[in-house]
JSON list of C-alpha atoms in Angstrom, two decimals:
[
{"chain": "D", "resi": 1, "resn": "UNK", "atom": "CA", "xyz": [-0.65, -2.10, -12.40]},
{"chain": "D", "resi": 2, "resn": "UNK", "atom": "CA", "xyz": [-2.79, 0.66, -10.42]},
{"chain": "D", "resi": 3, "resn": "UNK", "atom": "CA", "xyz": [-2.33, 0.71, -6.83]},
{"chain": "D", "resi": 4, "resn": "UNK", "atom": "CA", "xyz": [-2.96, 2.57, -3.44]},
{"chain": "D", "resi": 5, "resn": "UNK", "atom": "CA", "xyz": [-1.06, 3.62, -0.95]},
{"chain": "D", "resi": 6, "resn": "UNK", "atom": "CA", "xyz": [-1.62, 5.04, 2.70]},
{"chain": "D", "resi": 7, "resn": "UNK", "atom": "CA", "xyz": [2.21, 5.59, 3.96]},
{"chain": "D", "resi": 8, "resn": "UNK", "atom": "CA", "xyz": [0.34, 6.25, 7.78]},
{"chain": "D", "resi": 9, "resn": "UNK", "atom": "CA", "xyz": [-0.52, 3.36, 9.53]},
{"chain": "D", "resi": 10, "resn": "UNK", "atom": "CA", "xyz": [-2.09, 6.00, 12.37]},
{"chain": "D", "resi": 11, "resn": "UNK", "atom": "CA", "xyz": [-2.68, 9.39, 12.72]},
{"chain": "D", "resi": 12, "resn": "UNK", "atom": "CA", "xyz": [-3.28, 10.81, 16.11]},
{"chain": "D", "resi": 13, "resn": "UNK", "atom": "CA", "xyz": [-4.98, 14.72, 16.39]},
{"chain": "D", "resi": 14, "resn": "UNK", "atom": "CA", "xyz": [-6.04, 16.72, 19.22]},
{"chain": "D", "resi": 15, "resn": "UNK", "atom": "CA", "xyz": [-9.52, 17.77, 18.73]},
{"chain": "D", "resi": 16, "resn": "UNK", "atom": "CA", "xyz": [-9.84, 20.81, 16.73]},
{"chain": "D", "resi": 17, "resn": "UNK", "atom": "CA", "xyz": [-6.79, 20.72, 15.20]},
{"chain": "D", "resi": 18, "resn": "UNK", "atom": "CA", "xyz": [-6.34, 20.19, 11.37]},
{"chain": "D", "resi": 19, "resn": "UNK", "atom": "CA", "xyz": [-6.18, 16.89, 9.93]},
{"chain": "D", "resi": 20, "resn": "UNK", "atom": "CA", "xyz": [-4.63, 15.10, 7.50]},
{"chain": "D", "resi": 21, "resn": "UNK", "atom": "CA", "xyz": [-4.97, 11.51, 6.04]},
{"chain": "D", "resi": 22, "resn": "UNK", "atom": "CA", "xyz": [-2.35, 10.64, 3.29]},
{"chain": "D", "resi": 23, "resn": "UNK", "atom": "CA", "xyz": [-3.15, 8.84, 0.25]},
{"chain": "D", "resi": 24, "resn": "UNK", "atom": "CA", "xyz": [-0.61, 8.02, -3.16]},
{"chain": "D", "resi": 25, "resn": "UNK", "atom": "CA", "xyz": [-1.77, 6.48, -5.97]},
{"chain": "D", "resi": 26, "resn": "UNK", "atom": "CA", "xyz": [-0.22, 5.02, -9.13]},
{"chain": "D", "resi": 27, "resn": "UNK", "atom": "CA", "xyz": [-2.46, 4.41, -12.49]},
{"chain": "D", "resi": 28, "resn": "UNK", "atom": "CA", "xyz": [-2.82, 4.47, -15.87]},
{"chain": "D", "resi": 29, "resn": "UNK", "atom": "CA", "xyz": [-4.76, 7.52, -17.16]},
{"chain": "D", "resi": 30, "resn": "UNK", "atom": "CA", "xyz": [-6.94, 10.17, -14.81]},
{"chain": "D", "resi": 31, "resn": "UNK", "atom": "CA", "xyz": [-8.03, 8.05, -12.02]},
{"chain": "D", "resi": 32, "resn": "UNK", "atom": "CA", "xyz": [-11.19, 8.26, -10.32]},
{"chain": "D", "resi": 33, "resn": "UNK", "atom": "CA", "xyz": [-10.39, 8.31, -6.53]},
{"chain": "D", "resi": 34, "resn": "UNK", "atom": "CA", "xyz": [-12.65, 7.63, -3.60]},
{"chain": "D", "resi": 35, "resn": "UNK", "atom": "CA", "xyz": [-12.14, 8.33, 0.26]},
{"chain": "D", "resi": 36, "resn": "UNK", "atom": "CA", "xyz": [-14.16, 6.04, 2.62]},
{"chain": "D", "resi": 37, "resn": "UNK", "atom": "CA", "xyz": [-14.32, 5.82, 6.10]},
{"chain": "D", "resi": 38, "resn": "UNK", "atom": "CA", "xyz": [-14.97, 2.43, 8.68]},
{"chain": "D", "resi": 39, "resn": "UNK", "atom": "CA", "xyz": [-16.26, 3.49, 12.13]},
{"chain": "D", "resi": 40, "resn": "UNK", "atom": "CA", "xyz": [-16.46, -0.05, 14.31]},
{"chain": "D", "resi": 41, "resn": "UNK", "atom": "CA", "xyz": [-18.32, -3.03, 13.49]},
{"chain": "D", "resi": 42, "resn": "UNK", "atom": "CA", "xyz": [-19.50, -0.84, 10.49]},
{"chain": "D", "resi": 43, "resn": "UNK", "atom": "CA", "xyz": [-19.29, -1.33, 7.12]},
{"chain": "D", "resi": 44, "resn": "UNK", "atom": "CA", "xyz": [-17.73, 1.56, 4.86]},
{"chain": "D", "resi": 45, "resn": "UNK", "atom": "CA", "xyz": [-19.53, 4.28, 4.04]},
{"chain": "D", "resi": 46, "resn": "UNK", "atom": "CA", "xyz": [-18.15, 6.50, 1.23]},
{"chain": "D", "resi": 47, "resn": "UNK", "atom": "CA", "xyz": [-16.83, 10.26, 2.05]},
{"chain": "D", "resi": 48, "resn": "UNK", "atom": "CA", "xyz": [-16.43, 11.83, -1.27]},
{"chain": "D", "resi": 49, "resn": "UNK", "atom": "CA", "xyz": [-14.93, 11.45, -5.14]},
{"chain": "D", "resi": 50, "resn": "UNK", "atom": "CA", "xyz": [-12.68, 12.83, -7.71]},
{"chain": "D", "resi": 51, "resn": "UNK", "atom": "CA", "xyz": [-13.50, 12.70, -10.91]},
{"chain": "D", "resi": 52, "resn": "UNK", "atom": "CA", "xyz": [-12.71, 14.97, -13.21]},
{"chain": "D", "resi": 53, "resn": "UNK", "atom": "CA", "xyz": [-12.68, 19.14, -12.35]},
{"chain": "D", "resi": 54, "resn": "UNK", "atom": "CA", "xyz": [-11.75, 21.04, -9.57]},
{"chain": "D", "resi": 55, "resn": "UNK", "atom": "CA", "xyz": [-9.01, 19.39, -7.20]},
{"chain": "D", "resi": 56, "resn": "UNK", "atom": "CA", "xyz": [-10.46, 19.89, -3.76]},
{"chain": "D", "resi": 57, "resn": "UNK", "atom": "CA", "xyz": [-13.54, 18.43, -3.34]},
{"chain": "D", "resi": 58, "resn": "UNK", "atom": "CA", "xyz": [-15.92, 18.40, -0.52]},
{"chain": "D", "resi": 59, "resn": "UNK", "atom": "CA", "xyz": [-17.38, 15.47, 1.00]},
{"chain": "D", "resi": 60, "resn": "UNK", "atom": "CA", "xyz": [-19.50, 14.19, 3.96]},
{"chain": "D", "resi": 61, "resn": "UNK", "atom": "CA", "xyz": [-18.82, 14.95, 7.38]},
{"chain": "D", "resi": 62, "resn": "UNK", "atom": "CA", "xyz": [-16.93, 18.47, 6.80]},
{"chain": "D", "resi": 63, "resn": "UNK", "atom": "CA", "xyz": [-14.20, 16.60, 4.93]},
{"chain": "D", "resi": 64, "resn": "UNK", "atom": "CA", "xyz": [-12.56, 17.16, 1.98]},
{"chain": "D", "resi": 65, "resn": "UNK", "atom": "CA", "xyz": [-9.54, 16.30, -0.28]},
{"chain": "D", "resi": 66, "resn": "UNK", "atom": "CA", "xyz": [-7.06, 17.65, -2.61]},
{"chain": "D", "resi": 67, "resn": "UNK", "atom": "CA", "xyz": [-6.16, 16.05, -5.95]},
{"chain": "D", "resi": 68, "resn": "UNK", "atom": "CA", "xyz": [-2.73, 16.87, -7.11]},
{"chain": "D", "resi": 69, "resn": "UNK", "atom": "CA", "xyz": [-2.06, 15.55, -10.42]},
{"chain": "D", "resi": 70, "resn": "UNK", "atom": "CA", "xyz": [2.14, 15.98, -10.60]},
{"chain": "D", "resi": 71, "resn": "UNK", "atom": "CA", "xyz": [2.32, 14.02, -6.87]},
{"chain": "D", "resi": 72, "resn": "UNK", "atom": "CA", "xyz": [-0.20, 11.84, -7.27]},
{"chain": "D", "resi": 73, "resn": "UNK", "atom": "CA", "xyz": [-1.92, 12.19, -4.36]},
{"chain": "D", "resi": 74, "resn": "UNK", "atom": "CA", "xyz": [-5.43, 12.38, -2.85]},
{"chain": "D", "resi": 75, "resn": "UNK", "atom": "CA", "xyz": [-5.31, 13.60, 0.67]},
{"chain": "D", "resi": 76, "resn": "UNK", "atom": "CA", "xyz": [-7.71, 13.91, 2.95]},
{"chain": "D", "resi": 77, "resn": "UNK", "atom": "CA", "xyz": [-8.72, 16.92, 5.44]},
{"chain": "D", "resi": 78, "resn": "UNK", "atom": "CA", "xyz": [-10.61, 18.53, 7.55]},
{"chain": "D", "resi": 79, "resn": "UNK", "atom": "CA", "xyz": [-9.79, 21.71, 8.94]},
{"chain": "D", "resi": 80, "resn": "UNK", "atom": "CA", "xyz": [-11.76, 21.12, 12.67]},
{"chain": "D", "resi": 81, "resn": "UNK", "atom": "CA", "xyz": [-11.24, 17.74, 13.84]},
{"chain": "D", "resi": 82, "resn": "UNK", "atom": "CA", "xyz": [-13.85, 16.10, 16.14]},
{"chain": "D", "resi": 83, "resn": "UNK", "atom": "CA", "xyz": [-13.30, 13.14, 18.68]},
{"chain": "D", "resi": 84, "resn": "UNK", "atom": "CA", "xyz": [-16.36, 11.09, 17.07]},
{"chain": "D", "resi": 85, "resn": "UNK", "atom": "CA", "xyz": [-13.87, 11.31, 13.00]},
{"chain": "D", "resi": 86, "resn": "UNK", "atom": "CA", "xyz": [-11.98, 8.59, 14.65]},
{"chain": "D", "resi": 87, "resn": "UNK", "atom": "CA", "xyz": [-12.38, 5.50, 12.40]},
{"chain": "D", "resi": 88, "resn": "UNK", "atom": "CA", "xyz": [-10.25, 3.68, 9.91]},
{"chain": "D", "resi": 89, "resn": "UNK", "atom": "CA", "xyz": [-10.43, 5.65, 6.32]},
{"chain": "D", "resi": 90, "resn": "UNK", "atom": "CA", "xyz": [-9.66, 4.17, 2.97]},
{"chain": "D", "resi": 91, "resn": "UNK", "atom": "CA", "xyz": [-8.68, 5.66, -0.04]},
{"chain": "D", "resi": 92, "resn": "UNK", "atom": "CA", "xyz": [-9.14, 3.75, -3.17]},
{"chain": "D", "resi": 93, "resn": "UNK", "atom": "CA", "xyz": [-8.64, 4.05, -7.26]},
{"chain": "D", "resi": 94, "resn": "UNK", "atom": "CA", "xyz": [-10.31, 2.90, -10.33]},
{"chain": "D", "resi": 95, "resn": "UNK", "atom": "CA", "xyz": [-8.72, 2.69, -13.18]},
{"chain": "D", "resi": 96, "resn": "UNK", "atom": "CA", "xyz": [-10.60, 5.00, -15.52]},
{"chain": "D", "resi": 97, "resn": "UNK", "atom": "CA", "xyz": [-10.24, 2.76, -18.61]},
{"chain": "D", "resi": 98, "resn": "UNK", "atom": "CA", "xyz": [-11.53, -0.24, -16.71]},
{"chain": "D", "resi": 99, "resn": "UNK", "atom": "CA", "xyz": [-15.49, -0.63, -17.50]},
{"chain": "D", "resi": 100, "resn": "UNK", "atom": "CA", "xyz": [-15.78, -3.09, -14.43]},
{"chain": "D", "resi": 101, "resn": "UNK", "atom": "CA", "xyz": [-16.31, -0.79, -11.30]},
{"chain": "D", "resi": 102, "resn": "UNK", "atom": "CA", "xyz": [-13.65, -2.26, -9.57]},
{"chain": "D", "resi": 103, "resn": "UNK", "atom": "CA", "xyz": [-11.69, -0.09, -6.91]},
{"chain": "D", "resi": 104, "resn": "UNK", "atom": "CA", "xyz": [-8.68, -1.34, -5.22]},
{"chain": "D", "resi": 105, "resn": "UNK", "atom": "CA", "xyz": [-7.87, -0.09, -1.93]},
{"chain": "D", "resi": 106, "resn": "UNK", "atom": "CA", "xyz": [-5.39, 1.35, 0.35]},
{"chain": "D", "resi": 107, "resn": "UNK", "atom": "CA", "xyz": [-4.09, -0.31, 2.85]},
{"chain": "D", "resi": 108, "resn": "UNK", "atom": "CA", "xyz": [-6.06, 1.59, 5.88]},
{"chain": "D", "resi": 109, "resn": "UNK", "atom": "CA", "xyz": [-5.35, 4.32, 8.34]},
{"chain": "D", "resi": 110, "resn": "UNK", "atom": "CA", "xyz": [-6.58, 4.97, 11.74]},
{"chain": "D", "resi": 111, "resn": "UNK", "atom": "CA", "xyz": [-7.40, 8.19, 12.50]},
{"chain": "D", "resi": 112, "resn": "UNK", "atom": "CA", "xyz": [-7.02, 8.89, 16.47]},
{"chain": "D", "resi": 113, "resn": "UNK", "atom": "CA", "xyz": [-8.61, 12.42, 17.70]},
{"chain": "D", "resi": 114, "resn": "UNK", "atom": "CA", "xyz": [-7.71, 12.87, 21.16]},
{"chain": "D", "resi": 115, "resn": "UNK", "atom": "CA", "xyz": [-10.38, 15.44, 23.61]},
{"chain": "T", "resi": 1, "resn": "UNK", "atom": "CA", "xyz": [-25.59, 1.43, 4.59]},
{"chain": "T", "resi": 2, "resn": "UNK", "atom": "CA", "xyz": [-28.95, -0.24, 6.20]},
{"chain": "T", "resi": 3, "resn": "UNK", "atom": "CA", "xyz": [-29.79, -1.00, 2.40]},
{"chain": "T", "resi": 4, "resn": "UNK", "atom": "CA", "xyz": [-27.35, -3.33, 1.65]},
{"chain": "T", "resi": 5, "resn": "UNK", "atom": "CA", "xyz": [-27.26, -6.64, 3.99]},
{"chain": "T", "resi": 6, "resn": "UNK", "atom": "CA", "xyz": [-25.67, -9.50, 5.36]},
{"chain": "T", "resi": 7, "resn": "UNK", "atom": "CA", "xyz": [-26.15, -12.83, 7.64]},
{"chain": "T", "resi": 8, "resn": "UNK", "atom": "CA", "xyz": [-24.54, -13.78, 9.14]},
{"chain": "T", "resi": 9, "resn": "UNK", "atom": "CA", "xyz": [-22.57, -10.87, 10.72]},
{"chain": "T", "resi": 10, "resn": "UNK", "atom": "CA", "xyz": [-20.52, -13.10, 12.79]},
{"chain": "T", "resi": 11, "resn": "UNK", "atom": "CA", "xyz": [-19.41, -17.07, 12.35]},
{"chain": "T", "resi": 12, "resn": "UNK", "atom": "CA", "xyz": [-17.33, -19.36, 14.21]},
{"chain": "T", "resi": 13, "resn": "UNK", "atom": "CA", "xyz": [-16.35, -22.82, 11.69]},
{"chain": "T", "resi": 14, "resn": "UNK", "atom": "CA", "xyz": [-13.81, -25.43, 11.83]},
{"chain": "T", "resi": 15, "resn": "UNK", "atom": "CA", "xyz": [-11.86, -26.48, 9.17]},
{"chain": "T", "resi": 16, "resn": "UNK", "atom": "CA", "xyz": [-12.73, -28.13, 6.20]},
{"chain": "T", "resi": 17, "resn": "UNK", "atom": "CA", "xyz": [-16.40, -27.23, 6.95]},
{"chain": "T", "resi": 18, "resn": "UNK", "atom": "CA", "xyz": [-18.60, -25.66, 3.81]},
{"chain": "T", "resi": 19, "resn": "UNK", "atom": "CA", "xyz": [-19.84, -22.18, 4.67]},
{"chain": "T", "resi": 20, "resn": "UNK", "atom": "CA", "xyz": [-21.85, -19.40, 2.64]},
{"chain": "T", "resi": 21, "resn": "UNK", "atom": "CA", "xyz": [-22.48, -15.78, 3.11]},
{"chain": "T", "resi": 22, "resn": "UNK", "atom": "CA", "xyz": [-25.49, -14.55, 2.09]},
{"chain": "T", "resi": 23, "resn": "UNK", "atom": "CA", "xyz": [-25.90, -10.32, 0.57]},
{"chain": "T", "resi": 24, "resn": "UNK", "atom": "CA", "xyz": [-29.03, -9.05, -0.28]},
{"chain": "T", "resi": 25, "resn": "UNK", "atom": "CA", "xyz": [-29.90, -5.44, -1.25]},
{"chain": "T", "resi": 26, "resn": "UNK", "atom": "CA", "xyz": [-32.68, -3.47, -2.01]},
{"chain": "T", "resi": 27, "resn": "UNK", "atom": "CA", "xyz": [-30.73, 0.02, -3.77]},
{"chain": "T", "resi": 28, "resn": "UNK", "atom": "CA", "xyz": [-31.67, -1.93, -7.36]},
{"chain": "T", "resi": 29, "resn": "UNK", "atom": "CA", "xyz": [-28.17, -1.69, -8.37]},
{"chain": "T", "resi": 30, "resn": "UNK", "atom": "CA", "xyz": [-26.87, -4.05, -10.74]},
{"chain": "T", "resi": 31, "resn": "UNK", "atom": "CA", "xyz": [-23.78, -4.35, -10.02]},
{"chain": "T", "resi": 32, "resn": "UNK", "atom": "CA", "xyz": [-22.33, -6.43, -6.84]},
{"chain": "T", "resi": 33, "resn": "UNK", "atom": "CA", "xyz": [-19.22, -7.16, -5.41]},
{"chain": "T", "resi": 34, "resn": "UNK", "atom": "CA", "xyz": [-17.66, -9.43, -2.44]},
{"chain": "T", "resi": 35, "resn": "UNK", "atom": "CA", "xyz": [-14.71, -8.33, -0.90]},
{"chain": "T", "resi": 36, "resn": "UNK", "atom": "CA", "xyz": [-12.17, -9.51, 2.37]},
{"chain": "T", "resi": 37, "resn": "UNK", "atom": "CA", "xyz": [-10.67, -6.97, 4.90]},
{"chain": "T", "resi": 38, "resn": "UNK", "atom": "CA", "xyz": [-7.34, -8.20, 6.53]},
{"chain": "T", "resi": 39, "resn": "UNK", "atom": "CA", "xyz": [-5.61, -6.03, 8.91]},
{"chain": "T", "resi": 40, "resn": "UNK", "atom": "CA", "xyz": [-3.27, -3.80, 7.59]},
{"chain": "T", "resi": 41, "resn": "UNK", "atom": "CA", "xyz": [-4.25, -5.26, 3.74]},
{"chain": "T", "resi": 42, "resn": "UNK", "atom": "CA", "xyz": [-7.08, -3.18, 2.91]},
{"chain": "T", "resi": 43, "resn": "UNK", "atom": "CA", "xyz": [-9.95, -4.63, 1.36]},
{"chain": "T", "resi": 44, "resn": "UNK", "atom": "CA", "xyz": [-9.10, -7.33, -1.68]},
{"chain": "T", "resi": 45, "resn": "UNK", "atom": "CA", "xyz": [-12.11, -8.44, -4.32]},
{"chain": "T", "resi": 46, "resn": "UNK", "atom": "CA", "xyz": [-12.78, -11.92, -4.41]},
{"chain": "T", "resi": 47, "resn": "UNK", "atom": "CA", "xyz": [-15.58, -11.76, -6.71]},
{"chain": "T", "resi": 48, "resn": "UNK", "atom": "CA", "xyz": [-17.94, -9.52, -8.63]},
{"chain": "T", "resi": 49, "resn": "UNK", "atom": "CA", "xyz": [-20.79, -9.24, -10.74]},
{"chain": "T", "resi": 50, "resn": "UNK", "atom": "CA", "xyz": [-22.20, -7.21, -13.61]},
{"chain": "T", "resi": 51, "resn": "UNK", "atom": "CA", "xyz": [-25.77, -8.81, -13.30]},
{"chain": "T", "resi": 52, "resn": "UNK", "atom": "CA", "xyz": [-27.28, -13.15, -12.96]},
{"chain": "T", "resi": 53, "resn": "UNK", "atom": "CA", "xyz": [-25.59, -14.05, -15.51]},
{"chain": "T", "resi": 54, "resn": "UNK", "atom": "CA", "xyz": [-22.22, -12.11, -15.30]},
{"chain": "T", "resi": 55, "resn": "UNK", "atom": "CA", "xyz": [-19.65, -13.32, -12.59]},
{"chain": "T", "resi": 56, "resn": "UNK", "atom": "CA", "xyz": [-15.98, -12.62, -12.98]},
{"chain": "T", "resi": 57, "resn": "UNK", "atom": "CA", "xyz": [-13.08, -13.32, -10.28]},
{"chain": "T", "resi": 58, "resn": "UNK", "atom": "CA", "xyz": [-11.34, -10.67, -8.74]},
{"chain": "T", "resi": 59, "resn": "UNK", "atom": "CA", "xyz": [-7.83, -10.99, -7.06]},
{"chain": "T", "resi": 60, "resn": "UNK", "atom": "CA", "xyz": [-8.44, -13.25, -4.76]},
{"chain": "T", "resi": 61, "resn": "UNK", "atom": "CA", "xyz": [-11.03, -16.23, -5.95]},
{"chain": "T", "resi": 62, "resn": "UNK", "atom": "CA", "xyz": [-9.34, -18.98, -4.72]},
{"chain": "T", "resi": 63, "resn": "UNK", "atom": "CA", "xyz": [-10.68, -21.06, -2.37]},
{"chain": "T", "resi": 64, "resn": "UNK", "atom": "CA", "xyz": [-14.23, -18.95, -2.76]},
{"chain": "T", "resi": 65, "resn": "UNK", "atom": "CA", "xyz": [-17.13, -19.33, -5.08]},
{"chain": "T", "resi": 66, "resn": "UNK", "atom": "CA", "xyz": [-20.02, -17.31, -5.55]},
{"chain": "T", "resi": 67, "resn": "UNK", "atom": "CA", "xyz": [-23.30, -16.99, -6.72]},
{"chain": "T", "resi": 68, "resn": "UNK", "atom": "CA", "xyz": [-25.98, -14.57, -8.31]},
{"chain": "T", "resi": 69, "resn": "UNK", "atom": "CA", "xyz": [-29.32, -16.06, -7.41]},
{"chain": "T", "resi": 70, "resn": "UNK", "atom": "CA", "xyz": [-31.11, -12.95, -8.24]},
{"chain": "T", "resi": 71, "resn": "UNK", "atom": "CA", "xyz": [-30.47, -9.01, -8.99]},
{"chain": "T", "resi": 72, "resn": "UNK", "atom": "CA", "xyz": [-30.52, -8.28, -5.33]},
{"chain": "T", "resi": 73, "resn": "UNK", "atom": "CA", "xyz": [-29.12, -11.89, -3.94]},
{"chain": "T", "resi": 74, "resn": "UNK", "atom": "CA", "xyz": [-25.02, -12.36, -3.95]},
{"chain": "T", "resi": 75, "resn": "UNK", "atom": "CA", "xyz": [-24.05, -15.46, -1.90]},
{"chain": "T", "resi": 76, "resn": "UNK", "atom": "CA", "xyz": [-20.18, -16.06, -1.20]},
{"chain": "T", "resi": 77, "resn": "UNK", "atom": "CA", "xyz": [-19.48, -19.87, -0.46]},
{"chain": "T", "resi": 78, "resn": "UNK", "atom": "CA", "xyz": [-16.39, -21.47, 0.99]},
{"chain": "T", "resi": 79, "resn": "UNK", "atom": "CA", "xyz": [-16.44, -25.18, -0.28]},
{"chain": "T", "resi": 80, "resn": "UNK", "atom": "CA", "xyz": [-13.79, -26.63, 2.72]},
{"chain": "T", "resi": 81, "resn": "UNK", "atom": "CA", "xyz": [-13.10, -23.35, 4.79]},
{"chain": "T", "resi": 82, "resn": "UNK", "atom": "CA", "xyz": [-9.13, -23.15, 6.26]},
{"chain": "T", "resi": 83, "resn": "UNK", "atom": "CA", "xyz": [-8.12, -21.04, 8.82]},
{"chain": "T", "resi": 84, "resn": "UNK", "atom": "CA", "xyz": [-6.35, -18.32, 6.21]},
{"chain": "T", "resi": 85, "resn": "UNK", "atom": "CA", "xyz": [-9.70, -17.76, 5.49]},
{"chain": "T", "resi": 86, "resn": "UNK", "atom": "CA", "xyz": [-10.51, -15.75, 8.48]},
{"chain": "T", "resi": 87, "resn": "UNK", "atom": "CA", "xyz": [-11.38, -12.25, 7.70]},
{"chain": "T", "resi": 88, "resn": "UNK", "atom": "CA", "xyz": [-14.24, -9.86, 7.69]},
{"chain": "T", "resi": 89, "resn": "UNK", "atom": "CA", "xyz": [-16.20, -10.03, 4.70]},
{"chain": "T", "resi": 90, "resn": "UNK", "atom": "CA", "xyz": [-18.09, -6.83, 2.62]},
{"chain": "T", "resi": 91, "resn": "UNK", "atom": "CA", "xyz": [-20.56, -7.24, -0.04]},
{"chain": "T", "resi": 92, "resn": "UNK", "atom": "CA", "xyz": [-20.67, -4.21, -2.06]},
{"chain": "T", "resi": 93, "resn": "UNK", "atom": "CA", "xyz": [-23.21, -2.94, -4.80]},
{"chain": "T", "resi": 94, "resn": "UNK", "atom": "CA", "xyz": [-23.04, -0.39, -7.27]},
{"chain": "T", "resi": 95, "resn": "UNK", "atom": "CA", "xyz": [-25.04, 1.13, -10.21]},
{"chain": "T", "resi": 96, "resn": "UNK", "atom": "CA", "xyz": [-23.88, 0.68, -13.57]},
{"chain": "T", "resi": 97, "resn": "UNK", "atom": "CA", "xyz": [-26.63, 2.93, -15.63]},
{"chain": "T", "resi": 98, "resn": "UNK", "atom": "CA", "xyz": [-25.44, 6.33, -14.85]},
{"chain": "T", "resi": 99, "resn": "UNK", "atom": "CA", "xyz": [-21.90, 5.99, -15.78]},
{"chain": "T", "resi": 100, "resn": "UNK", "atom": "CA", "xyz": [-18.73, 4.72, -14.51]},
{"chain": "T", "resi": 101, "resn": "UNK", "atom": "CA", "xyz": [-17.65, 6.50, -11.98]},
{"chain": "T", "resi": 102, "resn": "UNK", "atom": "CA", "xyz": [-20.26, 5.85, -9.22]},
{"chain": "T", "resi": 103, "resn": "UNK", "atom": "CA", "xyz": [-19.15, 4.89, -5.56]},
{"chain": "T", "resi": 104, "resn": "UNK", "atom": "CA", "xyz": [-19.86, 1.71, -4.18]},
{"chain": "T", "resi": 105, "resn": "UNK", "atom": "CA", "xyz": [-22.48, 0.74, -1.34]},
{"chain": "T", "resi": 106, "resn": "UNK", "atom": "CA", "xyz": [-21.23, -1.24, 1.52]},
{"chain": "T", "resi": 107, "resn": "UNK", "atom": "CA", "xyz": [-22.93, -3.89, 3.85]},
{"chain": "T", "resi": 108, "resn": "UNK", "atom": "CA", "xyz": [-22.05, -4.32, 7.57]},
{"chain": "T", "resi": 109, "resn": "UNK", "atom": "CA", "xyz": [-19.54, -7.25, 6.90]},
{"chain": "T", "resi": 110, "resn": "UNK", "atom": "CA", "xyz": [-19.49, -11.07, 8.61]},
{"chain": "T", "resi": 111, "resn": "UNK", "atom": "CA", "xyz": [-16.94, -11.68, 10.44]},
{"chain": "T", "resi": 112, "resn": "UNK", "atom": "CA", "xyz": [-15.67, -15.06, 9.99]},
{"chain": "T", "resi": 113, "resn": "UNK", "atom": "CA", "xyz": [-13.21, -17.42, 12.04]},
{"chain": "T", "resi": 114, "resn": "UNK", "atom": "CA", "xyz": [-12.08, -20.58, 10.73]},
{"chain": "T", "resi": 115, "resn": "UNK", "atom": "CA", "xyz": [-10.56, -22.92, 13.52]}
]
């Protein structure tokens, strides 16, 4: 069965540092993989996609995030962080042989970026 | 996403009572999707649809039921609401026509408590 997983419950950054949010998946096939993020008493809005192509891809926001096939992860970065990226993110998979849309999600991280 | 909403974005009930959550969007995307948030659970699907007269059940359907009253009109009903049921609630919409690998659109969630 395909599944998410976020091993960091929170991650804590001092503003313009580097960041990094943490995401493992396990599917059948290439997954498709998504990054979004929750700000408060928002909904989600979506950061960026893998598909298929080059691993890092660029997203909203100045993020981005490496695919690596052989780990099986899908983490996110950005290499300036800002005091307003703190939110909870989600990473989520779709199985690619599914024809439903359906993503399941991580579990959640909070990102905390200190002044 | 201002496109995609919800009402009511906050509800206090008592047990046993019947409650519905009402989506509406105006992206014209066919597909739609109602999921819950839990802390530290990530977002589960309770339900989803392809179009009116496609509904399917996603992970969690028990205890929910749902209906498609138009394209752009996804309504999520507890029939005798228990206090498990207490969550934050997303509807989500998609597009199916450009392939299957398109993120999905996320309203501003109710938050429901059951007492």
């Amino acid at each position: 069965a395909q599944s998410v997983a976020q091993p960091e419950d929170q991650v804590n950054v001092a503003e313009g540092n580097p960041l990094t949010v943490k995401c493992t998946y396990s599917v059948s096939g290439n997954p498709y993989l998504f990054w979004y993020v929750q700000y408060p008493n928002r909904g989600l809005q979506f950061l960026l996609k893998y598909i298929t192509g080059d691993n890092l891809v660029k997203g909203s926001y100045g993020f981005e995030a490496e695919f690596n096939k052989s780990q099986t992860s899908f983490h996110l970065k950005k290499p300036s962080a800002l005091v307003s990226d703190s939110a909870l993110y989600f990473c989520a998979v779709r199985e690619p042989a599914s024809n439903t849309g359906k993503l399941i999600f991580g579990q959640g991280t909070t990102l905390q970026v200190k002044p | 996403d201002a496109d995609v909403t919800q009402t009511p974005r906050n509800r206090i009930t008592k047990t046993g009572k019947r409650i519905m959550l009402e989506c509406s969007q105006t992206k014209g995307h066919d597909r739609m999707y109602w999921y819950r948030q839990d802390p530290g659970l990530g977002l589960r699907l309770i339900y989803y649809s392809f179009d009116v007269k496609d509904i399917n059940k996603g992970e969690i359907s028990d205890g929910y039921s749902v209906s498609r009253q138009a394209q752009a009109k996804f309504s999520l009903s507890l029939e005798s609401a228990i206090p498990n049921q207490t969550a934050l609630y997303f509807c989500a919409t998609s597009e199916m026509r450009t392939g299957l690998y398109n993120e999905q659109f996320f309203g501003p969630g109710t938050r429901l408590t059951v007492l």
